[in-house]
mmCIF file of C-alpha atoms in Angstrom:
data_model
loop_
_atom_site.group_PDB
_atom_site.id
_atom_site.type_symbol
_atom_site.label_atom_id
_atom_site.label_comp_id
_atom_site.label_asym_id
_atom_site.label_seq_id
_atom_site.Cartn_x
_atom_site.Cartn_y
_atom_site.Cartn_z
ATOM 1 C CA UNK K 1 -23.841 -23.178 -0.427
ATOM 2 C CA UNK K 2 -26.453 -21.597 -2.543
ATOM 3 C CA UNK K 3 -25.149 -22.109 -6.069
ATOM 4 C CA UNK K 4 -25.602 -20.367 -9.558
ATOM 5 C CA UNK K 5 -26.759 -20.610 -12.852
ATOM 6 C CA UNK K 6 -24.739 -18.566 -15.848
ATOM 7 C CA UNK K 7 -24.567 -19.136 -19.711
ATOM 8 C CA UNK K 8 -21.459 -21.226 -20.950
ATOM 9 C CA UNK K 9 -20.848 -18.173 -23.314
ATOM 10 C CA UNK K 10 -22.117 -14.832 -24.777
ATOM 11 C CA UNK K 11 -20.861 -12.631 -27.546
ATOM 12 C CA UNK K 12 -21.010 -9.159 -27.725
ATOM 13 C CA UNK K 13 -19.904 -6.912 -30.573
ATOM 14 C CA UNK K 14 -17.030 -3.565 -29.654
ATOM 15 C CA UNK K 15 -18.150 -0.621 -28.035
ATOM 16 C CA UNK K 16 -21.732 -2.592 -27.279
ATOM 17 C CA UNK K 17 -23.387 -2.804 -23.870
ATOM 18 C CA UNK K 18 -23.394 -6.093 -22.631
ATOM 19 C CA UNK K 19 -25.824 -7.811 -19.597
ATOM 20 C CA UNK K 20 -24.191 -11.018 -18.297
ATOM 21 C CA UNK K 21 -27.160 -12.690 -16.685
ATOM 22 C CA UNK K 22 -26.896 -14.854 -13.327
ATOM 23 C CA UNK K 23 -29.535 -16.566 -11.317
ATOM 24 C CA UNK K 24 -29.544 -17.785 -8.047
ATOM 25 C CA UNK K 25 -32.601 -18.903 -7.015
ATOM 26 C CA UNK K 26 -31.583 -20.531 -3.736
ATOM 27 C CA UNK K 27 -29.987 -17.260 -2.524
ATOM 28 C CA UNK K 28 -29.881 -16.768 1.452
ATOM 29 C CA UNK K 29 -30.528 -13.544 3.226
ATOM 30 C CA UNK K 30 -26.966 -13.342 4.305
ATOM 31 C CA UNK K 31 -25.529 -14.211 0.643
ATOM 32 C CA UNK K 32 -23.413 -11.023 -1.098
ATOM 33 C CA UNK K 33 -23.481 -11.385 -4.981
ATOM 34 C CA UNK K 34 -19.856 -10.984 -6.096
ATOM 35 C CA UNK K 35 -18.929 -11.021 -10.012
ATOM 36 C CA UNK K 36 -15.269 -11.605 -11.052
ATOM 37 C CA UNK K 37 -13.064 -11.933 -14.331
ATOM 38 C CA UNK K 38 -10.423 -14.179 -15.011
ATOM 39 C CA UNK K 39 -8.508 -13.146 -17.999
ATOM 40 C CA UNK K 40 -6.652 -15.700 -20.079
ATOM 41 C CA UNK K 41 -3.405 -17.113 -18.152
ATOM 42 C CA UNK K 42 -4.314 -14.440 -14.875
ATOM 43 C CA UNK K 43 -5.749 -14.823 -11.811
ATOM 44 C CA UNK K 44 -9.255 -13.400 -11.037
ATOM 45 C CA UNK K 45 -10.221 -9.818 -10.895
ATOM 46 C CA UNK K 46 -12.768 -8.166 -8.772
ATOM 47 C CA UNK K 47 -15.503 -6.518 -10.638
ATOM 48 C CA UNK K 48 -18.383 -5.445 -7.940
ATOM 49 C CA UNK K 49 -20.621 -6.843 -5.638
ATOM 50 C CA UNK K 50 -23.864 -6.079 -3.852
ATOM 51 C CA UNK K 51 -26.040 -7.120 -1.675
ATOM 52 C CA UNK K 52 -30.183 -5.462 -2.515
ATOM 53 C CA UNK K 53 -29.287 -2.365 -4.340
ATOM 54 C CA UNK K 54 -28.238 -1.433 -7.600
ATOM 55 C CA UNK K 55 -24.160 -1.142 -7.749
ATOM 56 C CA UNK K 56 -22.226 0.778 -9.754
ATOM 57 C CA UNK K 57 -18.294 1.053 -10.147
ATOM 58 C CA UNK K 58 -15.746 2.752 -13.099
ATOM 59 C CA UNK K 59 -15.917 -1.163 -14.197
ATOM 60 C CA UNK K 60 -19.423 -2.224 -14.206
ATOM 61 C CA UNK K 61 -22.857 -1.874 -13.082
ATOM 62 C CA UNK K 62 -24.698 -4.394 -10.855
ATOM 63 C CA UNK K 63 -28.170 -4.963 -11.152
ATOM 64 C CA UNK K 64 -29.744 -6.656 -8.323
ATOM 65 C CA UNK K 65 -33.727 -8.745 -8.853
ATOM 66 C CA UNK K 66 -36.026 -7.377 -6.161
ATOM 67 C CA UNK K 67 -36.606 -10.824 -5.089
ATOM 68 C CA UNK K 68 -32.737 -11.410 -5.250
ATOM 69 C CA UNK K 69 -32.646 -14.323 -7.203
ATOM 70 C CA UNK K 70 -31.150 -13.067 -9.839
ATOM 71 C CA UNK K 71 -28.554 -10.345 -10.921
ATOM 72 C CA UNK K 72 -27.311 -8.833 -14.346
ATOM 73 C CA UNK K 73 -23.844 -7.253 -14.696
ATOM 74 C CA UNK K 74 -23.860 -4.595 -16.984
ATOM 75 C CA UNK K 75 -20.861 -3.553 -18.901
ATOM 76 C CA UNK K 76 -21.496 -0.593 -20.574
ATOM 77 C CA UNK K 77 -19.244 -0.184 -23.736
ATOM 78 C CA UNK K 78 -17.524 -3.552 -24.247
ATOM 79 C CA UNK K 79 -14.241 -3.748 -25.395
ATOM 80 C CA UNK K 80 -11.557 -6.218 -26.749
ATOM 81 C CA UNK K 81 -10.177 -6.526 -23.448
ATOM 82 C CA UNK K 82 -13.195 -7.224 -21.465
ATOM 83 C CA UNK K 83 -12.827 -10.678 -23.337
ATOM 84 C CA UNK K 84 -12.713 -12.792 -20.222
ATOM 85 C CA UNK K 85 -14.813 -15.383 -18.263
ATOM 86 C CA UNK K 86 -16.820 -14.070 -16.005
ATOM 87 C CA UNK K 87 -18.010 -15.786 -12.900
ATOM 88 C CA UNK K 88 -20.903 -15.025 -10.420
ATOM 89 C CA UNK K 89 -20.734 -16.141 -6.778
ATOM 90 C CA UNK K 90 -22.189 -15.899 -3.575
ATOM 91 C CA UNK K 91 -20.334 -15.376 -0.346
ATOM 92 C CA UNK K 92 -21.543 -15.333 3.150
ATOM 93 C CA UNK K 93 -19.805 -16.472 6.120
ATOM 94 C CA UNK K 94 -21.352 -20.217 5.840
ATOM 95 C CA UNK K 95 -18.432 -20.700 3.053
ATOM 96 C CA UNK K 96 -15.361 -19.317 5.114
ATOM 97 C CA UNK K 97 -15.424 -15.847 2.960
ATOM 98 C CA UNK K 98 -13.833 -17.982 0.711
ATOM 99 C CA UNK K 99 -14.771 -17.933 -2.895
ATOM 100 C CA UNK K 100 -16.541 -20.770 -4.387
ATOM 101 C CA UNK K 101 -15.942 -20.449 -8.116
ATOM 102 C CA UNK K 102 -18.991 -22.176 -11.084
ATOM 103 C CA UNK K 103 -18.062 -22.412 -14.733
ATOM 104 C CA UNK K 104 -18.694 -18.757 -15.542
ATOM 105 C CA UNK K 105 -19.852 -17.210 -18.879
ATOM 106 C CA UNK K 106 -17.072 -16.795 -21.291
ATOM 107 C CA UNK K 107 -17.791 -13.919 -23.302
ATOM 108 C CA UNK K 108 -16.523 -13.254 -26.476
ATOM 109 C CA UNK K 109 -16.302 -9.877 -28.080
ATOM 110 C CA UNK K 110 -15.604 -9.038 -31.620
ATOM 111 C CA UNK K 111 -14.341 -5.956 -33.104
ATOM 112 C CA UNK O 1 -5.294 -0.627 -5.381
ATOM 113 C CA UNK O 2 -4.250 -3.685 -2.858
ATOM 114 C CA UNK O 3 -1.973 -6.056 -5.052
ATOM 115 C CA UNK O 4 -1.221 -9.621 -4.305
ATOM 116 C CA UNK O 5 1.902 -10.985 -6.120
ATOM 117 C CA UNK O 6 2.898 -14.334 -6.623
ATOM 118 C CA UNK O 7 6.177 -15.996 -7.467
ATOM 119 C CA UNK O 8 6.963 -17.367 -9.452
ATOM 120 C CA UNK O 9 5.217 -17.014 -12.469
ATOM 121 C CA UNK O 10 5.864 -20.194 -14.266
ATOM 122 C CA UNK O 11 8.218 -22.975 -13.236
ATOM 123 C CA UNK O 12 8.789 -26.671 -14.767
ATOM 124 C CA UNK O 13 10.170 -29.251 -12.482
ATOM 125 C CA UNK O 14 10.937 -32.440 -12.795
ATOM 126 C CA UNK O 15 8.818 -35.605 -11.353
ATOM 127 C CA UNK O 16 9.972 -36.083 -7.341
ATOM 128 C CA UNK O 17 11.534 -32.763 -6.671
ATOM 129 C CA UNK O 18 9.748 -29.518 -4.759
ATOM 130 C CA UNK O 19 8.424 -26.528 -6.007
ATOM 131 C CA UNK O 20 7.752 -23.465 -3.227
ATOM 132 C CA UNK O 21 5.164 -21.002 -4.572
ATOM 133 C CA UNK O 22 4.825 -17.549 -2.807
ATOM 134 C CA UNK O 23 1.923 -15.666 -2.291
ATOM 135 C CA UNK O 24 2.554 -11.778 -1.177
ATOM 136 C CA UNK O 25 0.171 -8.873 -0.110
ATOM 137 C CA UNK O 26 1.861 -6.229 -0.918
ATOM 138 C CA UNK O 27 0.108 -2.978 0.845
ATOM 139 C CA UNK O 28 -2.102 -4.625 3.288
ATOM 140 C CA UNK O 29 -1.960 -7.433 5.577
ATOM 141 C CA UNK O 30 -4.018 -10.781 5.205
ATOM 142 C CA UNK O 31 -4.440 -12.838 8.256
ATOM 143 C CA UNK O 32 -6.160 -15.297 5.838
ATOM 144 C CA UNK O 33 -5.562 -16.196 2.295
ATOM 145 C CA UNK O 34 -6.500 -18.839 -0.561
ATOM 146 C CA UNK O 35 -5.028 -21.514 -2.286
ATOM 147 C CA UNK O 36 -7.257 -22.730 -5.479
ATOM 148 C CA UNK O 37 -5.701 -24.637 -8.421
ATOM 149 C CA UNK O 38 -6.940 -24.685 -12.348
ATOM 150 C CA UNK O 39 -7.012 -27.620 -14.729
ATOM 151 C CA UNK O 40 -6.901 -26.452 -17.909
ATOM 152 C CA UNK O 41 -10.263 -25.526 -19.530
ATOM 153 C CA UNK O 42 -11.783 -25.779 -16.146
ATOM 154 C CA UNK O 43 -12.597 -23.396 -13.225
ATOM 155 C CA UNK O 44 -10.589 -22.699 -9.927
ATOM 156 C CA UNK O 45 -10.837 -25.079 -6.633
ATOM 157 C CA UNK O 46 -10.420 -24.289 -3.688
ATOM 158 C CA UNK O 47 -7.394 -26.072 -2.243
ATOM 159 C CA UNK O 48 -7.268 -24.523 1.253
ATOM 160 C CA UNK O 49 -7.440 -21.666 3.580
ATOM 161 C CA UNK O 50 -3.894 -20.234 4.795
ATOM 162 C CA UNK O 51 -4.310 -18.420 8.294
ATOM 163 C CA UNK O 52 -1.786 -17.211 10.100
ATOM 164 C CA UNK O 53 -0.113 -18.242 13.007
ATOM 165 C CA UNK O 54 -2.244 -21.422 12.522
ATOM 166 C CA UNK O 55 -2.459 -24.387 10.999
ATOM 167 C CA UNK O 56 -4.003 -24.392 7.204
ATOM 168 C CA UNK O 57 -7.364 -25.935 6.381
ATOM 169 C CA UNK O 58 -7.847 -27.976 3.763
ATOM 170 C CA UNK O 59 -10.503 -28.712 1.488
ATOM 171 C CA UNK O 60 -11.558 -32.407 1.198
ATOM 172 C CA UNK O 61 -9.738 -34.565 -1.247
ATOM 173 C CA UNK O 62 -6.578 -32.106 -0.570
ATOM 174 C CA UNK O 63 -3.502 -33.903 0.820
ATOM 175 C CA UNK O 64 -2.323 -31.502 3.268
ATOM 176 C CA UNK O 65 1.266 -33.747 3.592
ATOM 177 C CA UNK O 66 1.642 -33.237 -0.292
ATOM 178 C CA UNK O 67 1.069 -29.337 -0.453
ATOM 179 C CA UNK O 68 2.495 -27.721 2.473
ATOM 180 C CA UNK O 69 1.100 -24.489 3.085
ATOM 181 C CA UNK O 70 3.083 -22.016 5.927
ATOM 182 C CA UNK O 71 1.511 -18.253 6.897
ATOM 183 C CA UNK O 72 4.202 -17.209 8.193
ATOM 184 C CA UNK O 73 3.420 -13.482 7.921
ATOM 185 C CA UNK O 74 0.643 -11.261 7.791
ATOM 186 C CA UNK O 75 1.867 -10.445 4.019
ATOM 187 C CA UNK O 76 3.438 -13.822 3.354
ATOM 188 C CA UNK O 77 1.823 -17.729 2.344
ATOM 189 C CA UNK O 78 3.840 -20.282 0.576
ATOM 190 C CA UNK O 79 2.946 -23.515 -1.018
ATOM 191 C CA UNK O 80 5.247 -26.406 -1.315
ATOM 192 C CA UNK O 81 4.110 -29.139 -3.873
ATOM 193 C CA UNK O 82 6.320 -31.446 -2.521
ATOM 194 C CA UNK O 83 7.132 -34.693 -4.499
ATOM 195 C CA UNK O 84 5.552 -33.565 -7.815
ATOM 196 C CA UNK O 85 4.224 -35.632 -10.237
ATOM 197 C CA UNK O 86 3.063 -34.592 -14.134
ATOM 198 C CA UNK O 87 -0.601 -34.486 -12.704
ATOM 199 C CA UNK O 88 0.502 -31.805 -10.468
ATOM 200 C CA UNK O 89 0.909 -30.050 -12.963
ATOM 201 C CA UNK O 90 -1.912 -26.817 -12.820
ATOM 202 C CA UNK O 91 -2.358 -23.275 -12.276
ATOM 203 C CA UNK O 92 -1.948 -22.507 -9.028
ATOM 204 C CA UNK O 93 -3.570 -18.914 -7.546
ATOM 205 C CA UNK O 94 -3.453 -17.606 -4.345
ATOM 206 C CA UNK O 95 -6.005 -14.638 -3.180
ATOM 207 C CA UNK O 96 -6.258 -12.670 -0.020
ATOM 208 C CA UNK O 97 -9.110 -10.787 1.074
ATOM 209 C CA UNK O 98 -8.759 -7.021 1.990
ATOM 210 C CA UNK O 99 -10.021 -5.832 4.780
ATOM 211 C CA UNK O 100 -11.565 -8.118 7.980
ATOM 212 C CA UNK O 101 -11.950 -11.371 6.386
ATOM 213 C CA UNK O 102 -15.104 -11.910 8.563
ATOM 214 C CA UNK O 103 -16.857 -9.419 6.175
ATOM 215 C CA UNK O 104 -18.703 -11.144 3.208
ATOM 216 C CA UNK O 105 -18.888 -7.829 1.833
ATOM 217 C CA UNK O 106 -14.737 -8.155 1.240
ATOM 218 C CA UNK O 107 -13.285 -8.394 -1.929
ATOM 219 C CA UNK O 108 -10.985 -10.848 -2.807
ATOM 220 C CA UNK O 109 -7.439 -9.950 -4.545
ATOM 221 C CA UNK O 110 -5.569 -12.670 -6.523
ATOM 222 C CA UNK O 111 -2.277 -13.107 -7.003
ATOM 223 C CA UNK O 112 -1.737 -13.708 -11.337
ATOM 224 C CA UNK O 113 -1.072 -17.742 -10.806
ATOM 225 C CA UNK O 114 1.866 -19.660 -11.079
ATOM 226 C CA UNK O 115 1.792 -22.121 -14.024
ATOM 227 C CA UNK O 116 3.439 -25.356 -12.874
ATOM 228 C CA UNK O 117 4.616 -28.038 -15.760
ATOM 229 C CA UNK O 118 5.950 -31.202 -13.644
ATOM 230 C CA UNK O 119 8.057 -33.075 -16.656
#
């Protein structure tokens, strides 16, 4: 499985915009970029996925490299409760449609 | 939204008994769903894939006679830790995809974990 690369952590200050930054260098033509959250003490939560284009949802904005091989989520405002660790993975049939979860980027924001 | 809920929440057992997690989709049905675990600190792994009406498929390094996984449902997947032991002792998360699970382009729901403490 094509893997990727994300910061241990980032910290972002209330109300700021924040870009959590992903690469993926090895990504396959048949790989969808998915981005989820995992709260403290929850399970995962689906933020958005693409697979060329630009995305945007009410949670987030993906934006997509034209080569693919990398991808920024965008949160637009940040606040205390996006505090979370955010992980970027790519799913294509080769895995199952399972998800195969990295370290993620913890991000921190402070009021 | 689709929900998946999970019960229970938490549950402490003691060392050789049983624990039976459930894993529920509760407005659409899942012919397939996830079982990942969570060491503290660390990220999910994948345990296995639940489908139903078949046998489960487990991920290498998983003992399939040690956590007994039944679909018996298209809204229902259990997992039985049986015999715990303290190093059983994880977050447990199930997830089911919504929509045709052949579809990369599926999101994945998840359940909000089931803290087991094996004493």
């Amino acid at each position: 499985d094509a893997k990727t690369t994300q910061p241990n952590s980032m910290e972002s200050n209330e109300e700021e915009p924040v870009h959590l930054p992903c690469n993926h260098s090895t990504i396959s033509g048949t790989d969808y970029i998915h981005w989820y959250r995992q709260l403290p003490s929850q399970g995962p939560e689906y933020v958005i996925h693409g697979l060329t284009s630009n995305v945007n949802n009410r949670m987030a904005s993906l934006a997509i490299a034209e080569d693919r091989k990398s991808s920024t989520l965008i949160l637009h405002r940040a606040t205390l409760r996006d505090a979370a660790v955010y992980y970027c993975i790519l799913r294509n049939s080769n895995s199952g449609y399972a998800l195969n979860f990295g370290k993620g980027t913890s991000l921190l924001v402070t009021p | 939204g689709a929900v998946v809920s999970q019960h229970p929440s938490w549950v402490i057992c003691k060392s050789g008994t049983s624990v039976k997690i459930e894993c529920r989709s509760l407005d659409f049905q899942a012919t397939t769903m996830f079982w990942y675990r969570q060491f503290p600190k660390q990220s999910l792994m994948l345990m296995a894939t639940s489908n139903e009406g078949s046998k489960a498929t487990y991920e290498q390094g998983v003992e399939k006679d040690k956590f007994l996984i039944n679909h018996a449902s298209l809204t229902l997947s259990t997992l039985t830790v049986t015999s715990a032991h303290p190093e059983d002792s994880s977050f447990y998360i199930c997830s089911a995809p919504q929509g045709a699970v052949s579809g990369s382009n599926s999101p994945l729901h998840f359940g909000n974990g089931t803290r087991l403490t094996v004493t």
